Coordinates of C-alpha atoms and ligand atoms in Angstrom, one line a residue:
M24 CA 0.0 0.0 0.0
S25 CA 1.5 3.4 -0.9
T26 CA 0.4 6.7 0.5
R27 CA 1.3 10.1 -0.9
T28 CA 3.1 12.1 1.8
Q29 CA 2.8 15.8 2.2
I30 CA 5.6 18.2 3.0
T31 CA 5.0 19.6 6.5
D32 CA 7.6 22.3 6.5
P33 CA 10.5 23.0 4.2
G34 CA 13.0 21.3 6.5
V35 CA 11.0 18.2 7.4
P36 CA 9.8 15.9 4.6
G37 CA 6.9 13.5 5.2
R38 CA 7.9 10.4 6.9
T39 CA 6.5 6.9 7.5
V40 CA 6.4 5.9 11.1
W41 CA 5.5 2.6 12.8
V42 CA 4.2 2.7 16.3
T43 CA 4.4 -0.7 17.9
G44 CA 2.2 -1.5 20.9
A45 CA -0.4 0.8 19.4
A46 CA -3.2 -0.6 21.6
G47 CA -1.1 0.1 24.7
L48 CA -1.2 3.3 26.9
I49 CA 1.6 5.3 25.3
G50 CA 1.2 3.8 21.8
T51 CA -2.5 4.9 21.7
E52 CA -1.5 8.4 22.8
L53 CA 1.3 8.6 20.1
V54 CA -1.1 7.6 17.4
R55 CA -3.8 10.0 18.7
Q56 CA -1.4 13.0 18.7
A57 CA 0.2 12.1 15.3
A58 CA -2.1 14.2 13.1
A59 CA -1.4 17.4 15.1
S60 CA 2.3 16.6 15.9
V61 CA 3.5 15.4 12.5
P62 CA 0.9 16.5 10.0
G63 CA 1.3 14.8 6.6
W64 CA 3.4 12.0 8.0
R65 CA 2.1 8.4 7.6
V66 CA 1.8 6.9 11.0
L67 CA 0.9 3.2 11.2
G68 CA -0.3 2.1 14.6
L69 CA 0.5 -1.6 14.9
T70 CA -1.3 -3.6 17.4
R71 CA -0.6 -7.3 18.2
A72 CA -3.6 -8.2 16.0
D73 CA -2.0 -6.3 13.1
L74 CA 1.4 -7.8 13.6
D75 CA 2.5 -10.2 16.3
L76 CA 6.1 -9.1 16.8
T77 CA 7.2 -12.6 18.0
H78 CA 6.6 -13.8 14.4
S79 CA 9.9 -12.8 13.1
A80 CA 9.3 -13.8 9.4
A81 CA 6.0 -11.7 9.4
V82 CA 7.9 -8.8 10.9
T83 CA 10.6 -8.9 8.2
A84 CA 7.9 -9.2 5.5
R85 CA 6.0 -6.3 6.8
F86 CA 9.1 -4.2 7.1
R87 CA 10.0 -4.9 3.4
S88 CA 6.5 -4.1 2.2
E89 CA 6.0 -0.9 4.2
P90 CA 9.5 0.3 5.2
P91 CA 9.3 3.0 7.9
D92 CA 11.6 5.9 8.4
W93 CA 11.0 5.6 12.2
I94 CA 9.9 2.9 14.5
L95 CA 8.5 4.1 17.8
H96 CA 8.8 0.8 19.7
C97 CA 6.3 0.7 22.6
A98 CA 5.4 -3.0 22.6
G99 CA 6.8 -5.3 25.2
L100 CA 6.1 -7.2 28.3
T101 CA 5.6 -4.2 30.4
K102 CA 4.5 -5.3 33.9
S103 CA 7.3 -6.2 36.3
P104 CA 5.4 -9.0 38.1
Q105 CA 4.6 -10.7 34.8
C106 CA 8.3 -10.5 33.8
Q107 CA 9.3 -12.1 37.1
V108 CA 7.1 -15.1 36.5
E109 CA 7.6 -15.4 32.7
P110 CA 11.3 -14.5 32.4
E111 CA 11.7 -16.2 29.0
L112 CA 8.8 -14.4 27.5
A113 CA 10.2 -11.1 28.9
W114 CA 13.5 -11.8 27.2
T115 CA 11.8 -12.7 23.9
L116 CA 9.5 -9.6 23.8
N117 CA 11.8 -7.0 25.4
V118 CA 15.1 -8.1 24.0
E119 CA 14.8 -10.3 20.9
V120 CA 11.9 -8.5 19.3
T121 CA 13.8 -5.2 19.9
R122 CA 16.9 -6.6 18.4
Q123 CA 15.1 -7.6 15.2
L124 CA 13.5 -4.3 14.8
S125 CA 16.7 -2.5 15.6
E126 CA 18.6 -4.5 12.9
L127 CA 15.8 -4.1 10.3
A128 CA 15.8 -0.4 10.9
A129 CA 19.6 0.0 10.7
S130 CA 19.4 2.6 8.0
A131 CA 16.1 4.2 9.4
R132 CA 15.6 5.1 13.0
L133 CA 14.3 3.3 16.0
L134 CA 13.1 4.9 19.3
F135 CA 12.9 2.4 22.0
F136 CA 10.9 2.9 25.2
S137 CA 12.8 1.9 28.4
T138 CA 12.2 2.4 32.0
D139 CA 13.5 4.1 35.2
L140 CA 13.6 0.6 36.6
V141 CA 16.9 0.0 34.9
F142 CA 18.3 1.7 38.0
D143 CA 18.7 0.2 41.5
G144 CA 17.2 3.2 43.1
R145 CA 20.0 3.7 45.7
A146 CA 20.9 7.2 44.6
G147 CA 17.9 8.7 42.8
G148 CA 18.1 11.8 40.6
Y149 CA 19.5 9.7 37.7
R150 CA 21.0 11.2 34.6
E151 CA 21.2 9.4 31.2
A152 CA 24.9 8.4 31.6
D153 CA 24.5 7.0 35.1
A154 CA 25.3 3.3 35.5
V155 CA 22.3 0.9 35.4
N156 CA 21.8 -1.9 37.9
P157 CA 18.3 -3.4 37.5
L158 CA 16.8 -5.2 40.5
N159 CA 14.2 -7.2 38.6
R160 CA 13.7 -9.1 35.3
Y161 CA 11.7 -6.3 33.7
G162 CA 14.5 -3.8 34.3
E163 CA 17.2 -6.4 33.3
T164 CA 15.6 -7.1 29.9
K165 CA 15.1 -3.3 29.3
A166 CA 18.7 -2.6 30.2
V167 CA 20.0 -5.3 27.7
A168 CA 17.6 -4.0 25.0
E169 CA 18.9 -0.4 25.5
R170 CA 22.4 -1.6 24.7
V171 CA 21.2 -3.5 21.7
V172 CA 19.4 -0.4 20.4
L173 CA 22.2 2.0 21.1
D174 CA 24.6 -0.2 19.1
G175 CA 22.6 1.1 16.1
P176 CA 24.3 4.5 15.5
R177 CA 21.0 6.3 14.5
H178 CA 18.7 4.8 17.2
L179 CA 17.4 6.5 20.3
V180 CA 16.2 5.3 23.8
V181 CA 13.6 7.1 25.9
R182 CA 13.4 6.1 29.5
T183 CA 10.2 7.0 31.2
S184 CA 8.6 6.5 34.6
L185 CA 5.1 5.8 35.9
N186 CA 2.7 7.0 33.2
Y187 CA -0.8 8.2 34.1
G188 CA -3.7 7.7 31.8
S189 CA -6.6 5.6 30.6
S190 CA -5.8 2.3 28.9
R191 CA -8.1 0.8 26.3
T192 CA -8.8 -2.2 28.6
G193 CA -9.3 0.1 31.6
D194 CA -7.1 -2.0 33.9
R195 CA -3.5 -1.4 32.9
T196 CA -2.3 1.9 34.4
F197 CA -1.3 2.5 38.0
N198 CA -4.2 4.9 38.4
E199 CA -6.8 2.4 37.1
E200 CA -5.4 -0.3 39.3
T201 CA -5.5 2.0 42.3
V202 CA -9.1 3.1 41.7
R203 CA -10.1 -0.5 41.2
L204 CA -8.8 -1.4 44.6
W205 CA -10.5 1.5 46.2
R206 CA -13.8 0.5 44.6
E207 CA -13.3 -2.9 46.2
R208 CA -12.9 -1.1 49.5
R209 CA -9.4 -2.6 49.9
P210 CA -7.1 -0.6 52.2
M211 CA -3.8 0.3 50.7
T212 CA -0.4 0.6 52.3
L213 CA 1.8 3.1 50.4
F214 CA 5.5 3.6 51.0
T215 CA 6.6 7.0 52.1
D216 CA 10.2 6.1 51.1
E217 CA 9.8 4.8 47.5
Y218 CA 10.0 7.6 44.8
R219 CA 9.2 7.9 41.1
C220 CA 8.6 10.8 38.7
P221 CA 5.1 10.2 37.4
I222 CA 4.1 11.7 34.1
P223 CA 0.8 11.8 32.2
A224 CA 1.0 9.6 29.1
V225 CA -0.2 12.6 27.0
S226 CA 3.0 14.4 28.0
T227 CA 5.3 11.5 27.3
A228 CA 3.8 11.2 23.8
R229 CA 4.1 14.9 23.1
A230 CA 7.7 14.9 24.3
V231 CA 8.5 12.0 22.0
W232 CA 7.0 13.6 18.9
D233 CA 8.9 16.8 19.7
L234 CA 12.1 14.8 20.0
V235 CA 11.5 13.0 16.8
T236 CA 10.8 16.2 14.9
A237 CA 13.8 17.9 16.5
V238 CA 16.0 15.0 15.2
E239 CA 14.5 15.4 11.8
R240 CA 15.2 19.1 11.7
G241 CA 18.7 18.6 12.9
D242 CA 17.9 20.8 15.9
A243 CA 21.0 22.4 17.3
R244 CA 19.7 22.0 20.8
L245 CA 20.2 18.2 20.5
P246 CA 23.5 16.9 21.9
E247 CA 26.0 15.9 19.3
P248 CA 25.8 12.1 19.0
G249 CA 29.6 11.8 19.2
A250 CA 31.1 8.5 20.1
D251 CA 29.2 8.1 23.4
P252 CA 26.0 6.1 22.7
T253 CA 24.4 7.5 25.9
R254 CA 24.1 10.8 24.0
R255 CA 21.2 9.2 22.2
L256 CA 19.4 8.3 25.5
F257 CA 16.7 10.7 26.9
H258 CA 14.9 10.7 30.2
V259 CA 11.2 11.7 29.8
A260 CA 9.4 11.9 33.1
G261 CA 7.5 14.3 35.3
A262 CA 9.3 17.2 36.9
E263 CA 8.2 16.3 40.4
K264 CA 9.6 13.4 42.5
L265 CA 6.8 11.9 44.5
S266 CA 6.7 9.1 47.0
R267 CA 4.1 6.3 46.5
W268 CA 2.4 7.8 49.5
E269 CA 2.2 11.3 48.0
L270 CA 1.1 9.9 44.7
G271 CA -1.7 7.9 46.5
R272 CA -2.8 11.1 48.3
A273 CA -2.9 13.0 45.0
L274 CA -5.1 10.3 43.5
A275 CA -7.3 10.1 46.7
E276 CA -8.0 13.8 46.4
R277 CA -9.4 13.1 43.0
W278 CA -11.6 10.3 44.1
P279 CA -13.1 11.5 47.5
E280 CA -16.4 9.7 47.0
L281 CA -14.5 6.4 47.2
Q282 CA -13.3 7.3 50.7
P283 CA -9.9 5.6 50.1
E284 CA -8.2 4.0 53.1
L285 CA -4.5 4.8 52.8
R286 CA -1.9 3.7 55.3
P287 CA 1.6 5.0 55.2
G288 CA 4.3 2.3 55.1
S289 CA 8.0 1.8 54.6
L290 CA 9.9 -0.1 51.9
K291 CA 12.0 -1.4 54.8
D292 CA 9.1 -3.6 55.9
Y293 CA 8.4 -4.9 52.4
V294 CA 8.7 -8.7 52.3
G295 CA 8.6 -9.4 48.5
G296 CA 11.5 -9.2 46.0
P297 CA 13.9 -6.3 45.8
R298 CA 12.3 -2.9 44.9
P299 CA 14.3 0.2 43.9
A300 CA 13.7 3.0 46.4
D301 CA 14.3 6.1 44.3
T302 CA 14.3 5.9 40.5
S303 CA 13.7 9.6 40.0
L304 CA 15.0 10.9 36.7
V305 CA 16.7 14.1 35.7
C306 CA 15.2 15.2 32.4
D307 CA 17.3 18.3 31.5
R308 CA 18.5 16.8 28.2
V309 CA 15.0 16.4 26.7
Q310 CA 13.7 19.5 28.4
A311 CA 16.3 21.5 26.5
V312 CA 14.6 20.6 23.2
L313 CA 11.1 21.1 24.3
D314 CA 9.3 24.5 24.1
W315 CA 7.1 23.6 27.1
S316 CA 7.9 22.3 30.6
L317 CA 7.5 18.7 31.6
P318 CA 4.7 18.8 34.1
R319 CA 4.8 18.6 37.9
F320 CA 2.4 15.6 38.3
S321 CA 0.4 16.6 41.3
E322 CA -0.2 20.1 39.9
W323 CA -1.1 18.7 36.5
L324 CA -3.6 16.3 38.0
R325 CA -5.3 18.9 40.1
A326 CA -5.8 21.0 36.9
Q327 CA -7.4 18.2 34.9
P328 CA -11.2 18.0 34.6
R329 CA -12.3 14.6 35.9
E330 CA -13.4 12.0 33.4
P331 CA -14.6 9.1 35.6
E332 CA -15.5 7.0 32.6
R333 CA -12.0 7.1 31.3
E334 CA -10.1 7.1 34.5
G335 CA -11.2 3.8 36.0
G336 CA -14.5 5.0 37.2
Ligands
LIG422 N1 3.3 3.0 31.2 C1 4.3 3.1 32.1 O1 4.1 3.5 33.2 C2 5.7 2.9 31.6 C3 6.8 3.2 32.4 C4 8.1 3.0 32.0 C5 8.3 2.4 30.8 N2 7.3 2.1 30.0 C6 7.6 1.5 28.7 O2 6.9 2.2 27.6 C7 6.5 1.3 26.6 C8 5.0 1.6 26.4 O3 4.3 1.3 27.7 P1 2.7 1.2 27.8 O4 2.4 1.5 29.2 O5 2.1 1.8 26.6 O6 2.6 -0.4 27.6 P2 1.3 -1.3 27.5 O7 0.1 -0.5 27.7 O8 1.5 -2.5 28.3 O9 1.4 -1.7 26.0 C9 2.3 -2.6 25.5 C10 1.7 -3.2 24.2 O10 2.6 -4.2 23.7 C11 1.8 -5.1 23.0 N3 2.4 -6.4 22.7 C12 2.7 -7.3 23.6 N4 3.2 -8.4 23.0 C13 3.1 -8.2 21.7 C14 3.4 -8.9 20.6 N5 3.9 -10.2 20.6 N6 3.2 -8.4 19.3 C15 2.8 -7.1 19.2 N7 2.4 -6.3 20.3 C16 2.6 -6.9 21.5 C17 0.6 -5.2 23.9 O11 -0.5 -5.8 23.1 P3 -1.9 -6.3 23.7 O12 -2.6 -5.0 24.0 O13 -2.5 -7.1 22.7 O14 -1.5 -7.0 25.0 C18 0.3 -3.8 24.4 O15 -0.6 -3.2 23.6 C19 6.8 -0.1 27.1 O16 7.9 -0.5 26.4 C20 7.1 0.1 28.6 O17 8.0 -0.9 29.0 C21 6.0 2.3 30.3

């Protein structure tokens, strides 16, 4: 199938983009914003039903028939607990699938979504070049995949944190899961000493489109790639570091009618597997190419009109 592309501005010709994981939280948002962010580009949102990425022959065939200029690779095994119990599937989806896409797109560009959970959380305030040391299988597979991607000299990695939003299935995001537990009248213990930098998925997608178009324009604000592959790594997260407790309080304020029962707790008392305490991210590098500020999550949330139907209500 061929589509005539339009010229969007004199410096940026129309491009063909694949978005994998297009039924997922961030993939859905990327596809939704495409018309406004990259008008005239041909953006193919690929769901698992369109193309199962574990079928490598089908992936190669699709790549040859509709070669993209960019792959925004959102698909993966994205939940830590599932990666712990299905470590081989996590490896296949997060590493091997990424390797194949990365190699196929060697002369195009791939942007891979990674996670703050590549860090062990002992220090917090992580920058792109800081050493990774994942504590769980999800983080391990993402850390390996990052290296695979960055071996391709044109490819980029975006590490993001907890993304807020409404999934198509209504049960995938941390906010949907939290509201579900409150509806079931389940009390919740939240750690006052475990920190992330939550971000709305709408902002993650907006930042990624801005980054992609900045690369296409050869924006002088982007760091020179140079020899160091970590120059092609970008942290994209909220501008506010919040504990799980503070995050729970912010959500509870939004759902007063559920009368959520929150109890403060400490990571020190947690009896499960290892959990990183503070995976807050410094996002100066991506912020330098954005003409808007990455949001402070609690302020952003308070300013949002409530949409109970879409927020797990
Ligand atoms: N959301 C966050 O808080 C967060 C935080 C840090 C990093 N990230 C990373 O950002 C990326 C996007 O996250 P997300 O929250 O949008 O993830 P998500 O909602 O879980 O979406 C992942 C998508 O991958 C698809 N997928 C799984 N196996 C597939 C296969 N074999 N073939 C094709 N598609 C397949 C899933 O399809 P089905 O819908 O059919 O299952 C799903 O739609 C992920 O790589 C994730 O690790 C996300």
